[in-house]
Amino acid sequence: MKLAIVYTSKTGNTEELVLFIRDLFFEKKIEVRLFRVEQFPLQDLPTFDGVIVGTYTWGHGEIPGEMMALYRAFETQECHRTVTAVMGTGDCFYPQFCGAVDAFRDMLYVQSNLAVTLKIEIALQTKDHERCRRFTDIFWNKFEIGT
Ligand SMILES: Cc1cc2nc3c(=O)[nH]c(=O)nc-3n(C[C@H](O)[C@H](O)[C@H](O)COP(=O)(O)O)c2cc1C
């Protein structure tokens, strides 16, 4: 099974979330490779069985510029069987809370086998841990039920 988390993080909130999720997979003895988006080999995207996208939100609910190449790669390459998920951190102060997660969700729903999404308010807190566990379980169950 070839699994990746591909992410971006400017001030560290999304990175903290990503590392927590990666550790939850490790607890289940599931290896997930971690890539900052700039280091991800976009041409290899269809060779992954599962990809989790991690992103903050910028501007007015926008996808950060560095994530756009990944977004386009899902649109232009054959990924309909790839199990995907998207998670992110954002700030409820903004009208479009985690707008980048919504934008990835809408695209991945069409272009891939989207399993689950997760939005976290700014920085990960203990109260979020259970939601993270559910996110990880739902993603993994997609493989177990073979859809
Ligand atoms: C200029 C600017 C614009 C932002 N716009 C949004 C937004 O539209 N929606 C949102 O939910 N959060 C927005 N945020 C909040 C960030 O997405 C949030 O702080 C996030 O946790 C940063 O993630 P990072 O620490 O991984 O970089 C914005 C932050 C800045 C500085």
Coordinates of C-alpha atoms and ligand atoms in Angstrom, one line a residue:
M1 CA 0.0 0.0 0.0
K2 CA 1.5 3.3 -1.1
L3 CA 0.1 6.2 1.0
A4 CA 1.2 9.9 1.3
I5 CA 0.3 13.0 3.2
V6 CA 1.1 16.0 1.0
Y7 CA 0.9 19.3 2.8
T8 CA 1.8 22.9 3.2
S9 CA 2.1 25.0 6.3
K10 CA 3.3 28.6 6.8
T11 CA 3.2 29.1 10.6
G12 CA 3.2 25.4 11.7
N13 CA -0.4 24.8 12.6
T14 CA -1.1 22.5 9.6
E15 CA 2.2 20.8 10.1
E16 CA 1.4 19.9 13.7
L17 CA -2.0 18.5 12.5
V18 CA -0.2 16.5 9.8
L19 CA 2.3 15.0 12.2
F20 CA -0.4 14.0 14.6
I21 CA -2.3 12.2 11.9
R22 CA 0.9 10.5 10.7
D23 CA 1.5 9.3 14.2
L24 CA -2.1 7.9 14.4
F25 CA -1.3 5.8 11.3
F26 CA 2.0 4.6 12.8
E27 CA 0.1 3.5 15.9
K28 CA -1.9 1.2 13.5
K29 CA 1.4 0.1 11.9
I30 CA 0.5 1.8 8.7
E31 CA 3.3 3.6 6.9
V32 CA 2.4 6.9 5.4
R33 CA 5.0 9.0 3.6
L34 CA 5.1 12.7 4.4
F35 CA 5.8 15.3 1.7
R36 CA 5.9 19.0 1.8
V37 CA 4.1 19.9 -1.4
E38 CA 7.2 21.3 -3.0
Q39 CA 8.9 18.0 -2.6
F40 CA 6.1 15.8 -3.8
P41 CA 6.7 14.1 -7.2
L42 CA 3.5 15.2 -9.0
Q43 CA 4.1 12.9 -12.0
D44 CA 3.9 9.9 -9.6
L45 CA 0.5 11.0 -8.2
P46 CA -1.5 8.1 -9.9
T47 CA 0.9 5.5 -8.4
F48 CA -0.3 6.2 -4.9
D49 CA -3.2 4.2 -3.4
G50 CA -4.1 6.9 -1.0
V51 CA -3.3 10.6 -0.7
I52 CA -4.2 12.9 2.2
V53 CA -3.9 16.7 1.5
G54 CA -3.1 19.1 4.3
T55 CA -3.5 22.8 3.8
Y56 CA -4.1 26.1 5.5
T57 CA -6.3 28.8 3.9
W58 CA -5.1 32.1 2.6
G59 CA -6.5 35.4 1.2
H60 CA -10.3 35.2 1.1
G61 CA -10.9 31.5 1.6
E62 CA -8.3 30.6 -1.0
I63 CA -6.0 27.7 -1.7
P64 CA -2.3 28.7 -1.0
G65 CA -0.4 29.3 -4.2
E66 CA 2.1 26.5 -3.6
M67 CA -0.8 23.9 -3.5
M68 CA -2.2 24.8 -6.9
A69 CA 0.1 22.5 -8.8
L70 CA -1.2 19.5 -6.7
Y71 CA -4.8 20.6 -7.3
R72 CA -4.2 20.7 -11.0
A73 CA -2.4 17.4 -11.0
F74 CA -5.5 15.7 -9.5
E75 CA -7.6 17.4 -12.2
T76 CA -5.4 16.4 -15.1
Q77 CA -4.1 12.9 -14.1
E78 CA -6.1 9.7 -13.7
C79 CA -6.8 9.4 -10.0
H80 CA -10.4 8.2 -9.8
R81 CA -9.4 5.1 -7.8
T82 CA -7.1 6.9 -5.5
V83 CA -8.5 7.1 -2.0
T84 CA -8.2 10.7 -0.8
A85 CA -8.9 12.9 2.2
V86 CA -8.3 16.6 2.9
M87 CA -7.6 18.3 6.2
G88 CA -6.6 21.8 7.2
T89 CA -6.4 24.5 9.7
G90 CA -8.1 27.9 9.5
D91 CA -9.5 30.7 11.5
C92 CA -13.2 31.2 12.2
F93 CA -12.6 34.9 12.1
Y94 CA -12.7 34.7 8.3
P95 CA -16.0 34.4 6.4
Q96 CA -14.8 31.3 4.5
F97 CA -13.5 29.1 7.4
C98 CA -11.0 26.6 5.9
G99 CA -12.1 27.6 2.4
A100 CA -9.1 25.7 0.9
V101 CA -10.3 22.5 2.5
D102 CA -13.7 23.1 0.8
A103 CA -12.1 23.8 -2.5
F104 CA -10.0 20.6 -2.4
R105 CA -13.0 18.6 -1.2
D106 CA -15.2 19.7 -4.1
M107 CA -12.5 18.8 -6.7
L108 CA -11.4 15.6 -5.0
Y109 CA -15.1 14.4 -4.8
V110 CA -15.2 14.6 -8.6
Q111 CA -11.6 13.5 -9.5
S112 CA -10.9 10.8 -6.8
N113 CA -12.4 8.4 -4.3
L114 CA -12.8 11.0 -1.5
A115 CA -13.2 9.5 1.9
V116 CA -13.2 12.2 4.5
T117 CA -12.4 15.8 5.4
L118 CA -11.3 17.6 8.6
K119 CA -11.2 21.2 9.6
I120 CA -9.3 22.4 12.7
E121 CA -9.6 25.8 14.3
I122 CA -6.1 27.3 14.2
A123 CA -4.0 25.0 16.3
L124 CA -4.6 21.4 17.3
Q125 CA -6.0 20.9 20.8
T126 CA -6.7 17.9 23.0
K127 CA -10.4 18.2 22.2
D128 CA -9.6 17.6 18.5
H129 CA -7.8 14.4 19.1
E130 CA -11.0 12.2 18.8
R131 CA -12.0 13.9 15.5
C132 CA -8.5 13.2 14.2
R133 CA -8.8 9.5 15.2
R134 CA -12.2 9.3 13.4
F135 CA -10.6 11.0 10.3
T136 CA -7.8 8.4 10.3
D137 CA -10.2 5.4 10.8
I138 CA -12.6 6.6 8.0
F139 CA -9.8 7.0 5.6
W140 CA -8.4 3.6 6.4
N141 CA -11.8 1.9 6.3
K142 CA -12.1 2.9 2.6
F143 CA -9.4 0.4 1.8
E144 CA -10.8 -2.3 4.1
I145 CA -14.2 -2.2 2.5
G146 CA -12.6 -2.0 -0.9
T147 CA -14.6 0.8 -2.4
Ligands
LIG1 C1 -3.6 36.8 5.3 C2 -4.3 35.7 5.9 C3 -5.5 35.2 5.4 C4 -6.2 34.2 5.9 N1 -7.4 33.8 5.4 C5 -8.1 32.8 5.9 C6 -9.4 32.4 5.4 O1 -9.9 33.0 4.4 N2 -10.1 31.4 6.0 C7 -9.5 30.7 7.1 O2 -10.2 29.8 7.6 N3 -8.3 31.1 7.6 C8 -7.6 32.1 7.1 N4 -6.4 32.4 7.6 C9 -5.9 31.7 8.8 C10 -4.9 30.6 8.5 O3 -5.4 29.7 7.5 C11 -4.7 29.9 9.8 O4 -4.0 30.7 10.7 C12 -3.9 28.6 9.7 O5 -3.9 27.8 10.9 C13 -2.4 28.8 9.3 O6 -1.9 27.5 9.0 P1 -0.3 27.2 9.1 O7 0.1 27.5 10.6 O8 -0.2 25.8 8.8 O9 0.3 28.1 8.1 C14 -5.7 33.5 7.1 C15 -4.5 33.9 7.6 C16 -3.8 35.0 7.1 C17 -2.5 35.5 7.7

